[in-house]
Coordinates of C-alpha atoms in Angstrom, one line a residue:
M203 CA -14.3 11.8 15.1
P204 CA -13.8 11.0 18.8
G205 CA -16.6 8.7 20.1
L206 CA -17.7 7.7 16.6
D207 CA -18.1 4.0 16.2
P208 CA -17.9 2.7 12.6
L209 CA -19.6 -0.5 13.7
T210 CA -22.9 1.4 14.2
T211 CA -22.5 4.6 12.2
P212 CA -23.5 4.7 8.5
L213 CA -20.7 5.4 6.1
E214 CA -22.8 7.7 3.9
R215 CA -26.1 9.4 3.3
R216 CA -27.7 10.5 0.0
P217 CA -28.1 14.2 0.0
G218 CA -29.0 14.4 -3.7
E219 CA -27.1 14.8 -6.9
P220 CA -23.8 16.7 -6.4
A221 CA -22.7 19.1 -9.1
G222 CA -19.4 18.5 -10.9
G223 CA -17.6 18.1 -14.1
D224 CA -15.0 16.1 -15.9
R225 CA -12.0 15.2 -13.6
R226 CA -9.8 14.1 -16.4
G227 CA -6.4 15.7 -16.4
Q228 CA -6.6 16.8 -12.8
T229 CA -3.2 15.4 -11.6
R230 CA -0.6 16.3 -9.0
R231 CA 0.8 18.7 -11.6
G232 CA -2.5 20.5 -11.6
F233 CA -2.2 20.9 -7.8
I234 CA 1.2 22.5 -8.3
A235 CA 0.0 24.8 -11.1
H236 CA -3.1 26.0 -9.2
G237 CA -1.6 26.2 -5.8
A238 CA -3.1 25.6 -2.4
G239 CA -5.8 28.3 -2.7
A240 CA -8.3 25.9 -4.2
L241 CA -8.3 24.0 -0.9
A242 CA -8.5 26.9 1.5
G243 CA -12.3 27.0 1.6
A244 CA -12.3 23.4 2.7
T245 CA -11.3 24.5 6.2
L246 CA -13.9 27.3 6.5
G247 CA -17.0 25.1 7.1
G248 CA -19.7 24.6 4.5
P249 CA -21.8 21.5 3.8
L250 CA -20.4 18.1 4.5
L251 CA -21.1 15.9 1.6
L252 CA -21.1 12.3 2.7
G253 CA -21.6 10.6 -0.7
G254 CA -23.5 10.8 -3.9
A255 CA -26.3 8.7 -5.2
P256 CA -25.2 5.3 -6.5
A257 CA -25.0 5.0 -10.3
L258 CA -27.6 3.1 -12.1
G259 CA -26.7 -0.6 -12.1
A260 CA -23.9 0.0 -9.5
P261 CA -22.9 -3.1 -7.5
R262 CA -25.2 -3.8 -4.5
A263 CA -22.9 -6.3 -2.8
R264 CA -22.5 -6.1 1.0
R265 CA -19.9 -3.6 2.0
P266 CA -16.9 -4.9 3.9
S267 CA -17.5 -4.9 7.6
V268 CA -15.2 -3.8 10.4
S269 CA -14.8 -7.5 11.3
D270 CA -13.6 -8.2 7.8
A271 CA -11.1 -5.5 8.0
L272 CA -9.8 -6.5 11.4
Q273 CA -9.3 -10.1 10.1
V274 CA -7.3 -8.7 7.2
L275 CA -5.0 -6.9 9.7
G276 CA -4.7 -9.9 12.0
R277 CA -6.6 -8.1 14.8
T278 CA -9.5 -9.1 17.0
S279 CA -10.4 -5.8 18.6
L280 CA -11.0 -2.2 17.4
R281 CA -8.8 0.6 18.7
H282 CA -10.3 4.1 18.7
P283 CA -9.1 7.5 17.6
E284 CA -7.2 9.6 20.2
S285 CA -6.0 6.4 22.0
L286 CA -2.3 6.0 22.7
P287 CA -0.3 3.1 21.4
A288 CA 1.2 2.7 24.9
P289 CA -1.5 3.9 27.3
A290 CA 0.7 3.5 30.3
L291 CA 3.3 6.0 29.0
P292 CA 2.9 9.7 28.6
A293 CA 2.2 11.1 25.1
G294 CA 5.3 12.2 23.3
V295 CA 7.8 9.8 24.9
D296 CA 10.3 8.2 22.4
T297 CA 9.9 4.5 22.6
M298 CA 12.5 3.8 19.9
P299 CA 15.4 6.2 20.6
Q300 CA 17.8 4.2 18.4
I301 CA 16.0 5.7 15.4
E302 CA 16.4 9.5 15.6
H303 CA 15.4 10.4 12.1
V304 CA 12.5 9.1 10.1
V305 CA 12.5 10.1 6.4
V306 CA 9.5 9.5 4.0
L307 CA 9.8 9.7 0.2
M308 CA 6.5 9.0 -1.5
L309 CA 6.7 8.9 -5.3
E310 CA 3.8 8.6 -7.7
N311 CA 1.5 6.3 -9.7
H312 CA 2.9 2.9 -10.1
S313 CA 1.6 -0.5 -8.9
Y314 CA 3.7 -3.2 -7.3
D315 CA 3.5 -5.4 -10.4
N316 CA 4.3 -2.5 -12.7
F317 CA 7.6 -1.8 -11.0
L318 CA 8.5 -4.9 -8.9
G319 CA 6.5 -7.7 -10.6
M320 CA 9.7 -9.0 -12.3
L321 CA 11.9 -8.6 -9.2
G322 CA 14.3 -11.6 -9.0
R323 CA 12.6 -13.3 -12.0
D324 CA 15.4 -13.1 -14.6
R325 CA 16.9 -16.5 -15.5
G326 CA 18.9 -18.0 -12.6
Q327 CA 17.4 -15.7 -10.0
R328 CA 15.2 -16.5 -7.0
P329 CA 11.8 -14.7 -7.2
R330 CA 11.5 -12.0 -4.6
G331 CA 8.0 -10.9 -3.4
D332 CA 4.6 -11.8 -4.7
G333 CA 5.0 -10.6 -8.3
F334 CA 4.3 -12.0 -11.7
T335 CA 3.9 -15.7 -12.4
L336 CA 5.9 -16.6 -15.5
A337 CA 4.8 -18.8 -18.4
R338 CA 7.1 -21.2 -20.3
D339 CA 8.3 -18.4 -22.5
G340 CA 9.6 -16.5 -19.4
L341 CA 7.0 -13.8 -19.7
P342 CA 4.2 -13.0 -17.2
T343 CA 1.0 -15.0 -17.6
A344 CA -1.1 -12.0 -16.4
A345 CA -3.7 -10.8 -18.9
C346 CA -6.8 -8.6 -18.8
P347 CA -9.7 -8.5 -21.3
Y348 CA -10.8 -5.7 -23.6
P349 CA -14.6 -5.0 -23.7
D350 CA -14.9 -7.3 -26.7
G351 CA -13.3 -10.2 -24.8
R352 CA -9.8 -10.1 -26.5
L353 CA -7.0 -10.5 -24.0
Q354 CA -4.1 -8.2 -23.4
R355 CA -1.2 -9.9 -21.9
A356 CA 1.3 -8.1 -19.7
F357 CA 4.3 -6.8 -21.6
R358 CA 7.5 -4.9 -20.9
M359 CA 7.2 -1.2 -21.8
P360 CA 9.2 -0.3 -24.9
T361 CA 10.9 2.7 -23.3
T362 CA 11.1 4.4 -19.9
C363 CA 8.7 7.1 -21.1
Q364 CA 4.9 7.0 -20.5
L365 CA 1.8 8.0 -22.3
P366 CA 0.1 11.2 -21.2
G367 CA -3.2 10.6 -19.3
Q368 CA -3.2 6.9 -19.7
P369 CA -3.8 4.6 -17.8
S370 CA -6.2 6.3 -15.4
Q371 CA -6.5 6.1 -11.6
E372 CA -9.8 8.0 -11.4
W373 CA -12.3 6.8 -8.8
T374 CA -14.5 5.0 -11.3
A375 CA -11.5 3.6 -13.2
C376 CA -10.1 2.1 -10.0
H377 CA -13.3 0.3 -9.2
V378 CA -13.8 -0.9 -12.8
A379 CA -10.2 -2.3 -12.6
F380 CA -11.0 -3.9 -9.2
D381 CA -14.2 -5.5 -10.7
G382 CA -15.5 -6.8 -7.4
G383 CA -12.3 -8.5 -6.6
A384 CA -11.5 -10.1 -10.0
N385 CA -8.8 -7.4 -10.7
D386 CA -9.4 -7.9 -14.4
G387 CA -10.8 -4.5 -15.5
F388 CA -7.5 -2.5 -15.9
V389 CA -7.6 -2.5 -19.7
R390 CA -11.3 -1.6 -20.1
A391 CA -11.3 0.9 -17.2
P392 CA -12.5 4.4 -18.5
V393 CA -9.9 7.1 -18.8
S394 CA -12.6 9.5 -17.5
P395 CA -16.1 8.9 -16.1
T396 CA -17.5 11.2 -18.9
T397 CA -15.9 9.5 -21.9
S398 CA -16.0 6.1 -23.6
E399 CA -12.2 6.0 -24.0
I400 CA -10.6 3.1 -22.1
C401 CA -7.2 2.8 -20.6
G402 CA -6.2 0.2 -23.2
P403 CA -3.1 -1.9 -23.4
V404 CA -0.7 0.4 -21.6
A405 CA -2.4 -0.6 -18.3
M406 CA -0.6 -4.0 -18.7
G407 CA 2.8 -2.5 -19.2
Y408 CA 5.6 -3.1 -16.7
W409 CA 9.3 -2.3 -16.3
T410 CA 12.2 -4.6 -15.3
A411 CA 15.6 -4.3 -13.6
A412 CA 17.1 -3.4 -17.0
D413 CA 14.9 -0.2 -16.9
L414 CA 15.1 0.5 -13.2
P415 CA 18.4 -1.0 -12.0
F416 CA 18.7 1.1 -8.8
T417 CA 15.1 0.4 -7.8
H418 CA 15.5 -3.3 -8.2
G419 CA 18.9 -3.2 -6.5
L420 CA 17.4 -1.4 -3.5
A421 CA 14.5 -3.8 -3.3
S422 CA 16.9 -6.7 -3.5
S423 CA 19.1 -5.4 -0.7
F424 CA 16.6 -4.0 1.8
P425 CA 13.2 -5.4 3.0
I426 CA 10.2 -4.8 0.8
G427 CA 6.5 -5.2 1.6
D428 CA 4.4 -7.1 -0.9
R429 CA 1.1 -6.3 0.8
W430 CA 1.5 -2.5 1.0
F431 CA -1.7 -1.1 -0.4
S432 CA -2.5 2.5 -1.2
S433 CA -5.1 3.8 1.3
C434 CA -8.1 4.1 -1.1
L435 CA -9.1 3.3 -4.7
A436 CA -8.5 6.8 -5.9
Q437 CA -6.0 9.3 -7.1
T438 CA -2.9 11.0 -5.7
D439 CA -4.3 13.7 -3.5
P440 CA -6.8 11.5 -1.5
N441 CA -4.1 9.0 -0.8
R442 CA -1.6 11.7 0.3
R443 CA -4.3 13.1 2.6
F444 CA -4.4 9.6 4.2
L445 CA -0.6 9.8 4.6
I446 CA -0.8 13.0 6.7
A447 CA -4.3 12.7 8.4
A448 CA -5.4 9.0 8.0
T449 CA -8.4 10.2 6.1
S450 CA -9.2 11.9 2.8
S451 CA -12.2 13.7 4.4
G452 CA -14.3 12.6 1.4
M453 CA -11.9 13.5 -1.3
T454 CA -11.9 11.0 -4.3
G455 CA -10.3 13.2 -7.0
D456 CA -7.3 15.4 -7.1
V457 CA -7.4 19.1 -6.1
G458 CA -9.8 20.9 -8.4
G459 CA -11.7 17.7 -9.5
N460 CA -14.3 17.4 -6.7
P461 CA -17.9 17.9 -7.6
E462 CA -18.9 20.8 -5.3
G463 CA -15.4 22.2 -5.2
D464 CA -12.8 21.4 -2.7
A465 CA -14.5 23.6 -0.2
G466 CA -17.3 21.0 0.0
L467 CA -14.9 18.4 1.5
G468 CA -14.8 17.6 5.2
V469 CA -11.8 18.4 7.4
P470 CA -9.9 16.0 9.7
A471 CA -11.6 16.1 13.1
N472 CA -8.3 15.4 14.9
G473 CA -6.0 17.3 12.6
T474 CA -2.9 16.0 10.8
I475 CA 0.3 14.3 11.9
F476 CA 2.1 17.7 11.6
N477 CA -0.3 19.0 14.3
R478 CA 0.6 16.0 16.5
F479 CA 4.3 16.5 16.0
T480 CA 4.1 20.2 16.8
A481 CA 2.1 19.6 20.0
A482 CA 4.5 16.9 21.2
G483 CA 7.7 18.9 20.4
V484 CA 8.8 16.5 17.6
T485 CA 10.9 18.4 15.1
W486 CA 9.8 18.0 11.4
A487 CA 10.2 19.4 8.0
D488 CA 8.5 19.1 4.6
Y489 CA 11.4 19.4 2.0
A490 CA 9.7 20.4 -1.2
A491 CA 11.0 21.1 -4.7
N492 CA 8.2 23.6 -5.1
N493 CA 8.4 24.8 -1.5
T494 CA 4.9 26.5 -1.4
T495 CA 2.4 24.9 -3.8
G496 CA 4.2 21.6 -4.1
A497 CA 4.3 20.7 -0.4
T498 CA 2.0 17.8 0.7
L499 CA 1.0 19.8 3.8
N500 CA -1.0 22.1 1.5
L501 CA -3.6 19.3 1.2
Y502 CA -5.0 20.4 4.6
P503 CA -4.2 24.2 4.5
G504 CA -6.5 25.0 7.4
N505 CA -4.6 22.6 9.6
D506 CA -1.1 23.1 8.3
G507 CA -1.0 26.4 6.4
A508 CA 0.6 28.2 9.3
Y509 CA 3.6 25.9 8.9
L510 CA 4.5 27.0 5.4
T511 CA 6.9 29.6 6.6
T512 CA 8.4 27.6 9.4
N513 CA 8.5 23.9 8.4
V514 CA 8.6 23.9 4.6
K515 CA 12.2 23.9 3.2
P516 CA 13.6 23.7 -0.3
L517 CA 14.4 20.2 -1.4
A518 CA 18.1 21.1 -1.8
Q519 CA 18.2 21.8 1.9
F520 CA 17.4 18.1 2.6
F521 CA 20.7 17.0 1.1
T522 CA 22.6 19.7 3.0
D523 CA 20.9 18.7 6.3
A524 CA 21.5 15.0 5.6
R525 CA 25.2 15.6 4.9
A526 CA 25.5 17.5 8.1
G527 CA 23.6 14.9 10.1
T528 CA 21.1 17.6 11.2
L529 CA 17.8 16.3 9.8
P530 CA 14.8 16.8 12.0
S531 CA 13.1 13.9 13.7
F532 CA 10.7 13.5 10.8
S533 CA 11.2 14.5 7.2
L534 CA 8.8 14.3 4.3
I535 CA 10.3 14.8 0.8
D536 CA 8.2 16.3 -2.0
P537 CA 10.0 16.0 -5.3
D538 CA 9.3 18.1 -8.4
Y539 CA 5.9 16.6 -9.3
G540 CA 6.3 17.7 -13.0
T541 CA 9.6 15.8 -13.6
Q542 CA 10.8 13.7 -10.7
S543 CA 7.8 11.9 -9.2
Q544 CA 7.4 9.2 -12.0
E545 CA 3.8 10.1 -12.8
N546 CA 2.9 9.8 -16.5
P547 CA 3.9 11.1 -18.9
Q548 CA 7.3 11.5 -17.1
N549 CA 10.4 9.4 -17.9
I550 CA 10.6 7.1 -14.9
V551 CA 14.4 7.2 -14.9
A552 CA 14.4 10.9 -13.7
G553 CA 12.4 9.9 -10.6
E554 CA 14.7 6.9 -10.1
A555 CA 17.7 9.3 -10.2
L556 CA 16.1 11.3 -7.4
L557 CA 15.5 8.2 -5.4
A558 CA 19.1 7.2 -5.7
Q559 CA 20.2 10.7 -4.5
V560 CA 17.9 10.5 -1.5
V561 CA 19.1 7.0 -0.6
D562 CA 22.8 8.0 -1.0
A563 CA 22.2 11.2 1.1
V564 CA 20.8 9.1 3.9
G565 CA 23.4 6.3 3.6
Q566 CA 26.3 8.7 3.6
S567 CA 25.0 10.9 6.4
P568 CA 26.9 10.8 9.7
A569 CA 23.5 10.0 11.2
W570 CA 23.0 6.9 9.0
R571 CA 23.0 4.5 12.0
R572 CA 20.2 6.5 13.6
T573 CA 18.0 6.9 10.4
M574 CA 15.1 5.1 8.8
L575 CA 14.0 5.9 5.2
I576 CA 10.6 4.7 4.0
V577 CA 10.1 4.7 0.2
T578 CA 6.6 4.1 -1.3
Y579 CA 4.2 5.3 -3.9
D580 CA 0.9 7.2 -3.4
E581 CA -1.2 5.0 -5.8
H582 CA -1.0 2.6 -8.7
G583 CA -1.4 5.1 -11.5
G584 CA -3.8 2.8 -13.4
Y585 CA -1.2 0.1 -13.9
Y586 CA -2.1 -3.6 -13.4
D587 CA -1.6 -5.5 -10.2
H588 CA -2.8 -9.0 -9.6
V589 CA -3.6 -8.8 -5.8
P590 CA -7.2 -7.6 -5.1
P591 CA -7.3 -4.8 -2.4
P592 CA -8.9 -6.3 0.7
A593 CA -11.4 -4.7 3.2
A594 CA -10.1 -1.7 5.2
I595 CA -11.4 0.1 8.2
A596 CA -13.2 3.3 7.3
P597 CA -11.4 6.1 8.9
D598 CA -14.4 8.1 10.0
A599 CA -18.1 8.7 9.0
I600 CA -17.2 10.9 6.0
G601 CA -18.2 9.2 2.9
P602 CA -16.8 9.7 -0.6
Q603 CA -17.7 12.8 -2.6
V604 CA -18.3 11.5 -6.1
L605 CA -19.3 12.9 -9.5
P606 CA -22.9 12.7 -10.8
G607 CA -23.6 9.1 -11.9
E608 CA -20.6 7.6 -10.1
S609 CA -21.2 5.0 -7.4
T610 CA -19.8 5.3 -3.9
Y611 CA -18.9 1.6 -4.0
D612 CA -17.4 0.4 -0.7
G613 CA -16.7 4.0 0.4
F614 CA -13.4 4.1 2.2
A615 CA -13.8 0.6 3.6
R616 CA -11.4 -0.9 1.0
Y617 CA -7.8 -0.3 0.4
G618 CA -6.4 0.8 -3.0
F619 CA -4.1 -1.4 -5.2
R620 CA -0.7 -2.5 -4.0
V621 CA 2.3 -0.1 -4.5
P622 CA 6.0 -0.7 -4.1
A623 CA 7.5 -0.1 -0.6
V624 CA 11.0 -0.4 0.7
V625 CA 12.4 0.3 4.2
V626 CA 16.0 1.5 4.2
S627 CA 17.6 1.5 7.6
P628 CA 20.8 0.2 9.4
Y629 CA 18.4 -2.0 11.4
A630 CA 16.3 -3.3 8.5
K631 CA 16.0 -7.1 8.2
T632 CA 18.2 -8.7 5.6
D633 CA 16.9 -10.8 2.7
Y634 CA 13.3 -10.2 3.9
V635 CA 9.9 -9.7 2.3
S636 CA 7.2 -8.5 4.7
H637 CA 3.8 -10.1 3.9
V638 CA 2.0 -8.0 6.6
V639 CA -0.9 -5.8 5.3
Y640 CA 0.0 -2.1 5.3
D641 CA -1.3 1.1 3.8
H642 CA 0.0 4.6 4.0
T643 CA -1.4 5.1 7.5
S644 CA 1.0 2.4 8.6
I645 CA 3.6 5.2 8.4
L646 CA 1.5 7.1 10.9
A647 CA 1.1 4.1 13.0
F648 CA 4.8 3.7 13.2
V649 CA 5.6 7.3 14.1
E650 CA 2.7 7.3 16.6
R651 CA 4.2 4.2 18.2
K652 CA 7.7 5.6 18.2
W653 CA 6.6 8.9 19.9
N654 CA 3.5 7.5 21.6
L655 CA 1.2 9.9 19.8
P656 CA -2.6 9.6 19.9
A657 CA -4.2 8.1 16.8
L658 CA -5.9 10.4 14.3
T659 CA -8.7 8.1 13.0
Y660 CA -9.8 4.5 13.1
R661 CA -7.6 3.8 10.1
D662 CA -4.2 4.6 11.7
A663 CA -5.4 3.5 15.1
N664 CA -5.7 -0.1 13.7
A665 CA -3.0 0.0 11.0
N666 CA -0.1 -2.4 11.3
D667 CA 3.1 -0.4 12.0
L668 CA 6.4 -1.0 10.2
T669 CA 8.3 -2.9 12.9
D670 CA 8.1 -6.1 10.9
F671 CA 10.7 -4.6 8.5
L672 CA 13.1 -4.1 11.4
N673 CA 15.4 -6.4 13.4
L674 CA 14.2 -5.2 16.7
P675 CA 16.5 -7.4 18.9
G676 CA 19.5 -6.1 16.9
M677 CA 18.2 -2.5 17.3
A678 CA 17.8 -3.0 21.1
A679 CA 21.3 -4.3 21.3
G680 CA 22.8 -1.6 19.0
N681 CA 23.9 -4.2 16.5
P682 CA 22.9 -2.9 13.0
T683 CA 22.3 -5.3 10.2
F684 CA 23.6 -2.7 7.7
P685 CA 26.4 -0.8 9.5
E686 CA 27.0 0.9 6.2
L687 CA 24.9 1.5 3.1
P688 CA 25.6 -1.5 0.7
M689 CA 26.8 -1.0 -2.8
L690 CA 23.9 -0.5 -5.1
P691 CA 23.5 -0.2 -8.9
G692 CA 23.4 3.2 -10.5
P693 CA 20.1 4.6 -11.6
G694 CA 18.8 4.0 -15.2
E695 CA 19.2 7.6 -16.3
N696 CA 21.5 7.7 -19.3
P697 CA 21.5 9.1 -22.9
Q698 CA 19.7 6.0 -24.2
T699 CA 16.8 6.1 -21.7
L700 CA 16.5 9.8 -21.9
A701 CA 16.1 9.8 -25.7
C702 CA 12.4 8.9 -25.5
A703 CA 11.8 12.4 -24.3
K704 CA 12.2 13.4 -27.9
S705 CA 11.2 10.2 -29.8
G706 CA 8.2 9.4 -27.7
P707 CA 7.3 6.4 -25.5
G708 CA 7.3 3.9 -28.4
Q709 CA 4.7 1.6 -29.8
I710 CA 2.6 0.3 -27.0
P711 CA 1.8 -3.4 -28.1
P712 CA -1.6 -4.2 -29.5
A713 CA -3.6 -7.1 -28.0
L714 CA -1.6 -10.2 -27.7
P715 CA -2.9 -13.8 -27.7
P716 CA -3.4 -15.4 -24.4
P717 CA -0.4 -17.1 -22.9
P718 CA 0.4 -20.7 -24.0
P719 CA -1.3 -23.4 -21.9
A720 CA 0.8 -24.6 -19.1
P721 CA 2.0 -28.2 -19.4
R722 CA 0.5 -30.9 -17.3
A723 CA 2.1 -30.4 -13.9
T724 CA 2.1 -31.9 -10.5
P725 CA -1.0 -30.8 -8.6
I726 CA -0.4 -27.9 -6.2
R727 CA -0.1 -29.2 -2.7
V728 CA -0.8 -27.3 0.5
Q729 CA 2.0 -27.5 3.0
L730 CA 1.5 -26.9 6.7
R731 CA 3.7 -26.0 9.7
D732 CA 2.0 -26.2 13.1
L733 CA 3.5 -23.7 15.5
G734 CA 1.2 -24.5 18.4
V735 CA -0.9 -22.2 20.6
R736 CA 0.7 -18.8 21.0
R737 CA -0.5 -16.9 24.1
H738 CA 0.2 -13.4 22.6
R739 CA -1.8 -14.3 19.5
H740 CA -4.7 -15.8 21.5
G741 CA -4.9 -18.7 19.1
L742 CA -3.4 -21.7 17.2
L743 CA -0.7 -20.4 14.9
L744 CA -0.2 -22.1 11.6
E745 CA 2.0 -21.4 8.6
L746 CA 0.7 -22.5 5.2
R747 CA 2.2 -22.4 1.8
T748 CA 1.9 -24.1 -1.6
S749 CA 4.4 -26.5 -3.0
H750 CA 4.4 -24.4 -6.2
G751 CA 2.1 -21.9 -7.9
A752 CA -0.8 -20.1 -6.2
L753 CA -4.3 -21.0 -4.9
T754 CA -7.2 -18.7 -4.3
G755 CA -10.5 -19.1 -2.4
L756 CA -9.4 -21.6 0.2
E757 CA -11.1 -22.5 3.5
V758 CA -9.3 -23.8 6.6
E759 CA -11.4 -25.7 9.0
L760 CA -10.6 -27.1 12.5
H761 CA -12.7 -30.2 13.6
H762 CA -13.0 -31.7 17.0
G763 CA -14.3 -35.2 16.3
A764 CA -17.2 -34.8 13.9
R765 CA -17.8 -31.2 14.9
R766 CA -16.3 -28.2 13.1
V767 CA -15.2 -25.7 15.8
T768 CA -13.9 -22.9 13.7
R769 CA -13.0 -22.0 10.1
A770 CA -11.1 -19.2 8.3
A771 CA -10.9 -18.0 4.7
L772 CA -7.6 -17.8 2.8
H773 CA -8.1 -15.5 -0.2
R774 CA -4.7 -16.3 -1.8
L775 CA -2.0 -18.8 -0.9
T776 CA 1.5 -18.9 -2.6
T777 CA 4.9 -20.4 -2.0
H778 CA 5.5 -17.7 0.6
E779 CA 4.6 -18.8 4.1
H780 CA 1.3 -17.4 5.1
P781 CA 0.6 -17.1 8.9
L782 CA -2.9 -18.0 10.0
V783 CA -4.3 -17.8 13.6
L784 CA -7.3 -20.0 14.4
R785 CA -9.5 -19.1 17.3
V786 CA -12.6 -20.5 18.9
R787 CA -14.8 -17.7 20.2
A788 CA -11.9 -15.3 20.2
R789 CA -9.7 -17.8 22.3
A790 CA -7.2 -20.5 21.6
P791 CA -8.8 -24.0 21.0
K792 CA -8.9 -26.2 24.1
P793 CA -6.3 -28.9 24.5
G794 CA -7.2 -32.1 22.7
R795 CA -6.9 -33.9 19.3
Y796 CA -8.2 -32.1 16.2
T797 CA -8.3 -32.5 12.5
L798 CA -7.3 -29.6 10.2
I799 CA -8.8 -29.5 6.8
V800 CA -8.0 -27.2 3.9
R801 CA -10.6 -27.0 1.2
H802 CA -10.7 -25.6 -2.3
G803 CA -14.4 -25.6 -3.0
R804 CA -15.5 -29.2 -2.4
R805 CA -12.0 -30.5 -2.9
V806 CA -10.0 -31.4 0.2
L807 CA -6.4 -30.4 -0.4
L808 CA -5.0 -31.2 3.1
R809 CA -6.2 -33.2 6.0
R810 CA -3.9 -33.3 9.1
A811 CA -4.3 -34.5 12.6
I812 CA -3.2 -31.9 15.2
R813 CA -2.8 -32.3 18.9
I814 CA -3.1 -29.2 21.1
R815 CA -1.4 -29.7 24.4
S816 CA -2.2 -26.4 26.1
R817 CA -3.5 -22.9 25.6
G818 CA 0.1 -21.5 25.9

């Protein structure tokens, strides 16, 4: 809401116990089956439910602050809704004319580790992205406990088919899996908040390049993001609402699964990105396999319902328009959510085949050199990921609408789990993994930057945009890094992978013993590169990495003589270079001689003398 400051405004109130029932089984397919009518009331007013009473015994830990979230994003100040990315320019001006067509394909329900955890980890390959750590047997070391303490180790799924309804990505299941940051609750997470059934071993399943050859080939050729989080710890529809409006307006379950009915949900105060496009004269289309009930814009029917007859087109039209080079400025692709989105219990190769068709259509289009395709997933689907979601900026003052007995946890001040993300463009960086923190509102931040559109909420106003994926100097000079779409493997759809549609998903492995103990190894060392004071970063820029393996819970301190002048927390450090900016009272440290110390608990891992010559 304009003028709302999340630094001082409470995230929720407690109006009493909301009514509601079992949300189990309310999936994207349910949205398609029931149509958009269930949401229509949400635009007609009614009570605004800002959160239910916390469950008995729910965590009482401090909620993440705005300062926490800004630090995650690498920012020092909070930008407000309705502000322009480039205030000196008029709204609607195209600041990146080299990209004329932005295409978004958001598939469903898979975590980063579930699909890309083994990327580049076959024998003889170079690991790509922050995926699984492998044991001596060549398999992931990742494991999660059952309620009785037995460990379930991560395993390759026996087929490309999935179980129906398991694992779960319900609001409570997500937070049990998160477990306050331990990320060890995926196996014991409840399938439904009203049953004792748990997600079980399937939550630790993953697929490899042998199952998803095109996906792994695409992620090996074009830049990926290994810190792209879903927007909230919830199901498909809340996350897709973030994609188009930078808020879920209180929604925590899919359409039809909200305690006072979908009419009890709030509405986006500043509308959706489709409203922004229309007002600015930016052409757009939602290409949907089910071109009425299956269109994402149906999630805010009061805002976008009028566009159903003008801007929603059949999915087949996307391929026709791409072939002719006549795509609009912005295209959103909605696949068949019953067969092509990769949600359970679908066979994942059918969705990969659609992905291959979309990439080929963009790559073979006469407008290839003017196009950018963004591929990601709405949420993790209940599958394991090892990176805990960090603090996020709450989009507005609308708190989560939860079922009776459910906790509101951190509200919307925390991201959801990581999901796969690939940017396909002639100007994409080569051999690159972006470690910048993103969520689905980063897509909004990017198109808002490109067309200088005002931000919708606090979330997209402060989200990192997608320019780190792009070779901006090459784009400015008109020198594409990918003049043509490179050769990619074919998708994994074949008679062998399709057979499980009849035979079933196979025997999901029972609990496995914990991984073998690692041999005595050289202690992990912290390596440092001092890049000096950078004026545009307002601080001392460092790059840290480990010699091998990963470290968590580090503290970085800067001392001037015997006095510590600043410190910063590093939640996780791996062999990938991690940029860190140190500031003293929001400014670069003064010139002089300093000592940099990296600690792990009481243990000092690195002590280095640093000389700062100027403030840049």
